[in-house]
Short mmCIF file of C-alpha atoms in Angstrom, two decimals:
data_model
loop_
_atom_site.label_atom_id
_atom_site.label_comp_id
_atom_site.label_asym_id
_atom_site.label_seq_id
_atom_site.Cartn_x
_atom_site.Cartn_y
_atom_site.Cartn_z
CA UNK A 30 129.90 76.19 92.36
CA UNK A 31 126.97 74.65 93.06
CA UNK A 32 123.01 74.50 93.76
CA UNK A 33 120.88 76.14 96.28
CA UNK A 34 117.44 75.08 97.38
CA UNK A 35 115.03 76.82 99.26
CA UNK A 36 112.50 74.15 101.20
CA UNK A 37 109.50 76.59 102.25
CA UNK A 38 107.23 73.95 103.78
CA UNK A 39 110.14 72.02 105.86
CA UNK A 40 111.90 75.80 106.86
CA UNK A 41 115.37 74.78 105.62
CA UNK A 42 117.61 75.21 102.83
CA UNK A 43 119.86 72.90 100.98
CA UNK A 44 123.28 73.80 99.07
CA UNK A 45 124.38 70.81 96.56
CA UNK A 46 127.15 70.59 95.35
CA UNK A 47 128.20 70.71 91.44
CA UNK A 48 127.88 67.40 91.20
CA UNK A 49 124.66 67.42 92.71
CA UNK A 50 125.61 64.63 95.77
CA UNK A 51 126.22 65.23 99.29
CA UNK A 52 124.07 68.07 100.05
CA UNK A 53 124.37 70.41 103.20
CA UNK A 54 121.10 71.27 104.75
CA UNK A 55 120.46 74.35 107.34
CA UNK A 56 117.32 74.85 109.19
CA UNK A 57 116.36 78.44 109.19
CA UNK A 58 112.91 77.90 110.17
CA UNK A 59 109.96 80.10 108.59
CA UNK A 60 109.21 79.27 104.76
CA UNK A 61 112.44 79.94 102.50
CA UNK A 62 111.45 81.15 99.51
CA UNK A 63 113.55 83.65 97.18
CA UNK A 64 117.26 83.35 97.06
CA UNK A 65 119.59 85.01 95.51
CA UNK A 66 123.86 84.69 95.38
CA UNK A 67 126.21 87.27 95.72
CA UNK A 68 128.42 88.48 92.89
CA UNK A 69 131.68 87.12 94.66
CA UNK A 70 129.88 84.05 95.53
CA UNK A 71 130.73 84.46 98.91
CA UNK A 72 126.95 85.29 100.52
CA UNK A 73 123.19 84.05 99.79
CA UNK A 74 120.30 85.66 100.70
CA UNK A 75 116.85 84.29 100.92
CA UNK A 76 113.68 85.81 101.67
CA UNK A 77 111.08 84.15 104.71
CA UNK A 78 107.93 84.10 102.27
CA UNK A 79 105.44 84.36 105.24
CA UNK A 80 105.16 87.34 108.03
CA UNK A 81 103.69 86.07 110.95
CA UNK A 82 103.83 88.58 113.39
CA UNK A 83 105.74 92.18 113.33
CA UNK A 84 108.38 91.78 111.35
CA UNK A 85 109.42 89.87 107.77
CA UNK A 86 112.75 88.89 107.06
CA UNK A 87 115.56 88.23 105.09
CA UNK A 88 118.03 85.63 105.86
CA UNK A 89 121.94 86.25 104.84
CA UNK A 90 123.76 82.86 104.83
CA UNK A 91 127.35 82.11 104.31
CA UNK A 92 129.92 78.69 103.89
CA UNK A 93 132.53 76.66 104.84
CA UNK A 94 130.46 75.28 107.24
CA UNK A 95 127.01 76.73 106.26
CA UNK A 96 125.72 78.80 108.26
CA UNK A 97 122.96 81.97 109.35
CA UNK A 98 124.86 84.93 109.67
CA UNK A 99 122.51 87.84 109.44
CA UNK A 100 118.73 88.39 109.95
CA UNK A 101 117.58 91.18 108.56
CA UNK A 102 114.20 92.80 109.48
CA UNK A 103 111.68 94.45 106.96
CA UNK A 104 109.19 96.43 109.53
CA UNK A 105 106.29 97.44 109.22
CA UNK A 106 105.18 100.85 107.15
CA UNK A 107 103.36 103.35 108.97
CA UNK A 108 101.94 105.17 106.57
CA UNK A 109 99.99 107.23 106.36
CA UNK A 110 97.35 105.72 103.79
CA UNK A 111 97.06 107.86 100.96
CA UNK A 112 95.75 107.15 97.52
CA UNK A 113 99.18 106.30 96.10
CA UNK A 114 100.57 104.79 99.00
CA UNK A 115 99.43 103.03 102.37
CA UNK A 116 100.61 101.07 105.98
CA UNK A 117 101.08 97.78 105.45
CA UNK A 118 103.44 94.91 106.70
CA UNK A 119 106.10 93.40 103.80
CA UNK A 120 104.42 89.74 103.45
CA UNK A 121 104.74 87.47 100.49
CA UNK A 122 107.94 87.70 99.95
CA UNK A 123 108.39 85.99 96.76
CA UNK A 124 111.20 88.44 94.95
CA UNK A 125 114.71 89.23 95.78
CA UNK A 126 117.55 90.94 93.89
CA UNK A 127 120.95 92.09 94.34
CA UNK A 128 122.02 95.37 92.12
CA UNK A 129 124.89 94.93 89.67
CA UNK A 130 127.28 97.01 92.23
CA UNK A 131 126.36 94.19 95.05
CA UNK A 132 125.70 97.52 97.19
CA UNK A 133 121.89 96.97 97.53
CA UNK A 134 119.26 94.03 97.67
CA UNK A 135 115.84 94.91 96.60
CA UNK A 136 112.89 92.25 97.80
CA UNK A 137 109.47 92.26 96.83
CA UNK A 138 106.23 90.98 97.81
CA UNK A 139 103.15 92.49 99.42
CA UNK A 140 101.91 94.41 102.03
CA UNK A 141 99.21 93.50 104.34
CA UNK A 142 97.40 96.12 105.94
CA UNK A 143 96.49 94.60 109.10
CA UNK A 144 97.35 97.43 110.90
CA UNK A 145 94.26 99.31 109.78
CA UNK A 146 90.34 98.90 110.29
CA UNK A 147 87.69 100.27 112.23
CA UNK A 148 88.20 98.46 114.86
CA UNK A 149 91.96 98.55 115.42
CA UNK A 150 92.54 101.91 113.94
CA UNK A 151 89.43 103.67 113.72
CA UNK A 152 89.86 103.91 109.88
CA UNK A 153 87.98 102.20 107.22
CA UNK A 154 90.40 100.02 104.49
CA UNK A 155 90.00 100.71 101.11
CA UNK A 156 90.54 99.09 97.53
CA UNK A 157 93.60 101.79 97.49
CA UNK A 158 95.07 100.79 101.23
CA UNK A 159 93.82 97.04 101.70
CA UNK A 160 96.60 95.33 99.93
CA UNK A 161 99.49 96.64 97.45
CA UNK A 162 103.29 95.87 96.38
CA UNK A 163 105.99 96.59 98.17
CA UNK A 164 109.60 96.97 97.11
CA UNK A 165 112.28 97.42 99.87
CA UNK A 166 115.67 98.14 99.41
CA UNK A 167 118.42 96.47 101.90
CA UNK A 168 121.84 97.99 102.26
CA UNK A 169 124.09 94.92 101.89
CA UNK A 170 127.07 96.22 103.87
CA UNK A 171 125.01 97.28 106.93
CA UNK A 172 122.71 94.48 106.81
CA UNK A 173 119.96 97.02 107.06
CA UNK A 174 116.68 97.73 105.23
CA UNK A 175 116.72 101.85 103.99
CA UNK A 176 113.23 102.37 104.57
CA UNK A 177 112.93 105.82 102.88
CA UNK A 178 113.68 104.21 99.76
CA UNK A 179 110.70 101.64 99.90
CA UNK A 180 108.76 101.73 96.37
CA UNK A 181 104.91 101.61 96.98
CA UNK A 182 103.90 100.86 93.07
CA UNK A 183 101.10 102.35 91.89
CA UNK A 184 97.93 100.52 90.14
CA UNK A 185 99.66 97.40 90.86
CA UNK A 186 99.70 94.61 92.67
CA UNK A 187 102.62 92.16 94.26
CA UNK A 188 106.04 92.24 93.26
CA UNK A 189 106.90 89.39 92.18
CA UNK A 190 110.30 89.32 90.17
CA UNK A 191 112.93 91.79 90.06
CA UNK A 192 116.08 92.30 87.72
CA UNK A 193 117.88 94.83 86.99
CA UNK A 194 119.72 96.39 84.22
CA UNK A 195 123.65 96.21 83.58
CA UNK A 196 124.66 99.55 84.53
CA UNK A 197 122.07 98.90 88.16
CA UNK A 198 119.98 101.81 87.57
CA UNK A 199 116.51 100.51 86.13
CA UNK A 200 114.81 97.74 88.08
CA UNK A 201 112.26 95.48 86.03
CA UNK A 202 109.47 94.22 88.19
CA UNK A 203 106.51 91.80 87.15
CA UNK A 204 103.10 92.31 89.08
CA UNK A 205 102.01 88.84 89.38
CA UNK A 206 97.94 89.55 89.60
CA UNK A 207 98.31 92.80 87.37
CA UNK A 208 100.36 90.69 84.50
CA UNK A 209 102.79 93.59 83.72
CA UNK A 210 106.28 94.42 83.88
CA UNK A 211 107.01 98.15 85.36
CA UNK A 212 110.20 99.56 84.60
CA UNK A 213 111.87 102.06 88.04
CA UNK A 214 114.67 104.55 87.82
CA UNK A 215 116.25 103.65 90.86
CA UNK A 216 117.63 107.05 91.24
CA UNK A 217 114.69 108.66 90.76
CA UNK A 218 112.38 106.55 92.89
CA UNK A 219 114.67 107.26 96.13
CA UNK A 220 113.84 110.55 95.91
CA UNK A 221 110.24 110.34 96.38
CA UNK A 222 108.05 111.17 99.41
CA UNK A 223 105.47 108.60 99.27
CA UNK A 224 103.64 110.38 102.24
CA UNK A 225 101.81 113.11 101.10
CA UNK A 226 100.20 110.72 98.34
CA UNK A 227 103.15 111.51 95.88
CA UNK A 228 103.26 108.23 93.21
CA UNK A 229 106.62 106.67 92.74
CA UNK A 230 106.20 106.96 89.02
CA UNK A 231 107.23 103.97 86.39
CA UNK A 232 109.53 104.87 83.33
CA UNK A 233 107.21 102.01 81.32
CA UNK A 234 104.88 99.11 81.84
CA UNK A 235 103.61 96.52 79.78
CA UNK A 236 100.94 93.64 79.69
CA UNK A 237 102.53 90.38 79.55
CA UNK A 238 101.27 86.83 80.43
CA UNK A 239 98.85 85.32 83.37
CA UNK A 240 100.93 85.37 86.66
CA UNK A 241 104.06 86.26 85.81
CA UNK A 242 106.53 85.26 88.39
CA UNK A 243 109.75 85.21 87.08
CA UNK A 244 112.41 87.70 85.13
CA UNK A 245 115.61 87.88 83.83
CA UNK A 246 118.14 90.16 81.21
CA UNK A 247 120.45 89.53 78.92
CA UNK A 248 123.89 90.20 79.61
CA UNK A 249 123.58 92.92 77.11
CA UNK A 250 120.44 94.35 78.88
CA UNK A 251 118.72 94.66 75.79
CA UNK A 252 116.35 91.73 76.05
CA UNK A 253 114.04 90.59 78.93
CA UNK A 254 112.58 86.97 79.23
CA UNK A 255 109.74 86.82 81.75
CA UNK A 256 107.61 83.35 83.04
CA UNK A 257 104.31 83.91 83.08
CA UNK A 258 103.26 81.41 85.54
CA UNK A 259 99.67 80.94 84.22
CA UNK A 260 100.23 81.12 80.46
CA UNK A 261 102.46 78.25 80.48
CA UNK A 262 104.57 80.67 78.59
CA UNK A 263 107.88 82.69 78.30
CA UNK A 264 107.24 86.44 76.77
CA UNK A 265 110.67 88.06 75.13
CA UNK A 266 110.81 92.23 76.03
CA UNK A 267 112.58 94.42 74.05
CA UNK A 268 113.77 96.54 76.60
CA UNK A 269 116.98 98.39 75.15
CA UNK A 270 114.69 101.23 75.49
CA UNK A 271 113.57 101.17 79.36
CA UNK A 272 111.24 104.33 78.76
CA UNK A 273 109.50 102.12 76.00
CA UNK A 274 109.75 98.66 76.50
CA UNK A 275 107.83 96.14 74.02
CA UNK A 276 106.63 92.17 73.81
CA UNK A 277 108.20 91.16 70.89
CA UNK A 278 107.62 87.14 71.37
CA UNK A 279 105.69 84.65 73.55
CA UNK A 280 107.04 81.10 73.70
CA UNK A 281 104.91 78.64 74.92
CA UNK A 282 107.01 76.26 77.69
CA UNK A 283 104.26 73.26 77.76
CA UNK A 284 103.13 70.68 75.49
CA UNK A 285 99.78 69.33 77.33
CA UNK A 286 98.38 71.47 80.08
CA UNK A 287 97.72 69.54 83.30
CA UNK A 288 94.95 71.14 84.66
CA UNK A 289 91.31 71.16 82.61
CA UNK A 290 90.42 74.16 81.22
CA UNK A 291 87.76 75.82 83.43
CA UNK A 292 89.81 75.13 86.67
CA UNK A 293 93.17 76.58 84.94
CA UNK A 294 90.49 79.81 83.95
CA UNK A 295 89.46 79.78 87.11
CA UNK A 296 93.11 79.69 89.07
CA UNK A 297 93.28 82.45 86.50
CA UNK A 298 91.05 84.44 87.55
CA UNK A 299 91.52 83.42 91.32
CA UNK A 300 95.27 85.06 90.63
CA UNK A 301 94.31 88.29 88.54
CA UNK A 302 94.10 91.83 90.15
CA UNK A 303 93.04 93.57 86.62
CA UNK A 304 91.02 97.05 86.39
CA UNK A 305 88.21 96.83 85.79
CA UNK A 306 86.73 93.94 86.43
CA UNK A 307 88.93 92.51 89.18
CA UNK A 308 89.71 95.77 91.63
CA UNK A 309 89.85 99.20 90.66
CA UNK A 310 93.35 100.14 90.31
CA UNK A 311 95.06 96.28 89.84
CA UNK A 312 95.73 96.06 93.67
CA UNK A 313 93.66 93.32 94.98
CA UNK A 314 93.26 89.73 94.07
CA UNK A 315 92.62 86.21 95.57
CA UNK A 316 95.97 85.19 95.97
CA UNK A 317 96.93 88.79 97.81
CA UNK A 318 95.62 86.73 100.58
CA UNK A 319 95.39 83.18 99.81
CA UNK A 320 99.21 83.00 98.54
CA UNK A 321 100.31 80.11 96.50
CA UNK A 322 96.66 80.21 94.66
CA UNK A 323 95.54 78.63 98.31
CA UNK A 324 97.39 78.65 101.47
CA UNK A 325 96.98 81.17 104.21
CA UNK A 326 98.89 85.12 104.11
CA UNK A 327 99.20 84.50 108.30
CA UNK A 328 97.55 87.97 108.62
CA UNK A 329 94.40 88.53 111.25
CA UNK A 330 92.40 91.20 109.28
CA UNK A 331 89.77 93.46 110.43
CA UNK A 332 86.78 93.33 108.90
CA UNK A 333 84.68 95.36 111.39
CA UNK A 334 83.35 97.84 108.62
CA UNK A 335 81.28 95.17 106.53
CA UNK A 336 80.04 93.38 110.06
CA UNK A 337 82.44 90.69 109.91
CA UNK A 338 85.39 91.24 112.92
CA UNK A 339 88.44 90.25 113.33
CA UNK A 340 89.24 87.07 110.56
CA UNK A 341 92.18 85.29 110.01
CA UNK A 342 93.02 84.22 106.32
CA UNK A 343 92.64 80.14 105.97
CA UNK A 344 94.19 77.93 103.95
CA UNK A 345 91.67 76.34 101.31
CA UNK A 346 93.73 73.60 100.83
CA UNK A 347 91.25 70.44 101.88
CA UNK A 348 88.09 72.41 102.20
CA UNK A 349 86.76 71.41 97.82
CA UNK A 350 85.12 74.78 98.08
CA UNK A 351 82.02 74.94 99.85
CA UNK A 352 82.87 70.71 100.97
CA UNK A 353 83.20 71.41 104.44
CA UNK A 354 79.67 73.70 103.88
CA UNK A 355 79.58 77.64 103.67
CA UNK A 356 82.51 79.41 103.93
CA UNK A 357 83.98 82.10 106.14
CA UNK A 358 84.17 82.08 109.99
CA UNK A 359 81.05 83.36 109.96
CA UNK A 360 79.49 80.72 107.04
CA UNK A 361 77.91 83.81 105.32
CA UNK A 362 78.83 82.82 101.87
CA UNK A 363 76.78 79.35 100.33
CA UNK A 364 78.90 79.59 96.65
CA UNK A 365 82.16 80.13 96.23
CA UNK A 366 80.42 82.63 92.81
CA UNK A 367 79.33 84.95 96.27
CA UNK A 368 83.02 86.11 96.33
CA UNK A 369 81.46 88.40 93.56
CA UNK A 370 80.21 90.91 96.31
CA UNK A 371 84.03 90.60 97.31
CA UNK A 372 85.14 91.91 94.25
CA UNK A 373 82.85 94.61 93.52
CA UNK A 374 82.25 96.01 96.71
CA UNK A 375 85.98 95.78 98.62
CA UNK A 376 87.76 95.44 95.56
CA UNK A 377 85.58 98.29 94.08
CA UNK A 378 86.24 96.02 90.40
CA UNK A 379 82.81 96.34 88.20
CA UNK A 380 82.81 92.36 88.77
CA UNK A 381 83.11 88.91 86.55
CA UNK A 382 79.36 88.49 86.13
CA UNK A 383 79.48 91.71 84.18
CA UNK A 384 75.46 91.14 83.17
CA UNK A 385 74.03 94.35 83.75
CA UNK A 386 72.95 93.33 87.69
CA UNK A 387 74.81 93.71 90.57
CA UNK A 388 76.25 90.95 93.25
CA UNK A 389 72.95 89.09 94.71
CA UNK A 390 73.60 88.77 98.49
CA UNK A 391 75.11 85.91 100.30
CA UNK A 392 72.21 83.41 101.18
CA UNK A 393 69.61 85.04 99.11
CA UNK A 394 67.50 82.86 97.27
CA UNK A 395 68.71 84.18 93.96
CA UNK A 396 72.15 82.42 93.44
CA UNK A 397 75.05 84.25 91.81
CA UNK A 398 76.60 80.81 90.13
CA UNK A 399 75.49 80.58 86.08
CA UNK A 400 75.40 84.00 85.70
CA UNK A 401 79.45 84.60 84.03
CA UNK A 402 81.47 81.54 82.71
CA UNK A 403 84.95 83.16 84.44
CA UNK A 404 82.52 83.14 87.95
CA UNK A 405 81.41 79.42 87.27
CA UNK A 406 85.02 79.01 86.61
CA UNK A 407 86.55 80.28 89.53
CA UNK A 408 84.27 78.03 92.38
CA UNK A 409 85.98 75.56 90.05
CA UNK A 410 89.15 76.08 90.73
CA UNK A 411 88.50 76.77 94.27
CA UNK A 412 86.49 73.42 94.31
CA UNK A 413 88.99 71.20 93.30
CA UNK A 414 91.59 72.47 96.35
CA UNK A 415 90.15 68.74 97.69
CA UNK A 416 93.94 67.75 99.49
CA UNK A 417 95.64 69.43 102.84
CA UNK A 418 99.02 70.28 101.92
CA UNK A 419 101.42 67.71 102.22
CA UNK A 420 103.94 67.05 105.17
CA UNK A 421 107.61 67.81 104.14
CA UNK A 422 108.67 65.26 106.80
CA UNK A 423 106.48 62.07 105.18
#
């Protein structure tokens, strides 16, 4: 028995013991991030949060000593782009779980569409194809990912819990920007081809908090209790029904809120994928890209179709917003409130300002900051990013 820690920033991961003294510390490199423990015990697994490169991947780790003993690659998906599914290489990985029969892992995350543009594909990337959830399902005793079985969810965003009921058959995934839960018949889902636009269809969904990152059951798998990072809150599912799950409680987890309230609105809104304002379909939100409400996805995108190139994501971490002066490698945008023409025209959302005009152009005279409190709101939140990440070695 014992604890195990994932350290993303330092690339390592720490196993305490139950008494909490004498830890054992592996360097896996990367950024650790999900883990999850065998049934037996015996194994870990832990997802590498970041793809940089071709390939993400899931580390399998055993003890007595501790030790790597499996990588396990997550490649890329070729496609094609349809409207219900799209290329797109597993990034984010911020979910991981392991089915009751210890047969299959399931991690979860994103997928970043780098491999498509005008420029390195000759195709344009849509709200539909820039950036959706990914689900991918690992056989445990061949240390291999089943690829056909991938889940490409539809009008929603990351994956960023999974659990699973008692009997292994219905997964229960939150969409962190979307704010739902989606219930999956794992059954059915595998027997989907996702390549001639087919939908791998959810048995329910329902809205819960801001950012929910975290689920579990109950041992009865009649009650789900999900973290909703955002709402500083814990909402209670009825879910002894999967084809009709319900909130029946939320439990706020915080006495005083640290952040003032038009920066925590804002980190709101810089986390929130939501139809119809935010993207069309829930796919797309700030922190598809900037991960962590911030840091950088490690993706080079191409943004030849609106005139901008090839652009790797930064982190904002250090930059206070518009501090450093206008943003972008190519310093087109003056206000952070211009990422409104982000939103409406590649996220295809109807916009925050939602005042009967449409985005005023980077650099024009006419500014698009006062016109929507959640806009205003948002540059606030993005303003007050005014420290680098810290060292893990300091």
């Amino acid at each position: 028995d014992g604890v195990i820690v994932t350290n993303q920033g330092e690339g390592s991961i720490s196993v305490f013991p139950a008494d909490l003294q004498g830890a054992s510390k592996l360097a896996v490199g990367g950024q650790p991030r999900a883990v999850v423990v065998s049934g037996d015990g015996a194994r870990a697994y832990v997802t590498d949060f970041l793809t940089v490169g071709d390939t993400a991947t899931v580390w399998e780790l055993g003890w007595s000593p501790l030790q790597l003993t499996r990588a396990i690659a997550l490649a890329e998906d070729p496609g094609p782009n349809t409207t219900a599914s799209a290329r797109g290489f597993p990034n984010l990985l911020s979910a991981i779980g392991l089915e009751p029969s210890g047969l299959s892992l399931w991690v979860g995350g994103v997928k970043s569409n780098t491999g498509t543009g005008a420029l390195v594909s000759g195709e344009d990337l849509t709200s539909t194809t820039r950036v959706r959830g990914v689900m991918a399902e690992i056989d445990v005793g061949g240390g291999a990912e089943m690829i056909d079985n991938r889940i490409d969810p539809n009008d929603a965003d990351s994956v960023s819990a999974i659990a699973f009921s008692p009997s292994g058959r219905y997964a229960f995934v939150t969409h962190q920007g979307a704010e739902t839960v989606s219930v999956y018949d794992l059954p059915v889902a595998r027997t989907v081809d996702t390549s001639d636009g087919s939908p791998v269809d959810v048995v329910s969904r329902v809205e819960v908090g801001f950012a929910p990152q975290g689920i579990v059951l109950s041992s009865d798998g009649t009650k789900a209790f999900v973290a909703n990072f955002l709402s500083r809150s814990v909402s209670v599912l009825d879910v002894s029904d999967p084809a009709g799950i319900s909130v029946t409680e939320s439990v706020s987890v915080v006495a005083t809120e640290p952040l003032a309230a038009p920066i925590l609105n804002g980190k709101r809104m810089f986390y929130r994928s939501r139809a119809p304002l935010h993207s069309q379909s829930n796919y797309i939100s700030c922190a598809s890209c900037h991960a962590d409400g911030a840091m950088s996805d490690g993706r080079t995108w191409d943004f030849t179709q609106s005139g901008e190139g090839l652009r790797n994501t930064i982190d904002l971490r250090g930059k206070s917003g518009t501090g450093h002066g206008p943003v972008h490698w190519s310093a087109n945008f003056d206000e952070i409130q211009d990422f409104e023409n982000d939103i409406v025209f590649a996220f295809e959302g109807s916009g925050l300002a939602q005042d009967g005009a449409p985005p005023h152009p980077p650099l024009a005279p006419a500014r698009n900051g006062g016109r929507n409190q959640d806009l205003d709101d948002l540059a606030a939140y993005v303003a007050s990013l005014n420290e680098v990440s810290r060292s893990p070695h300091r």
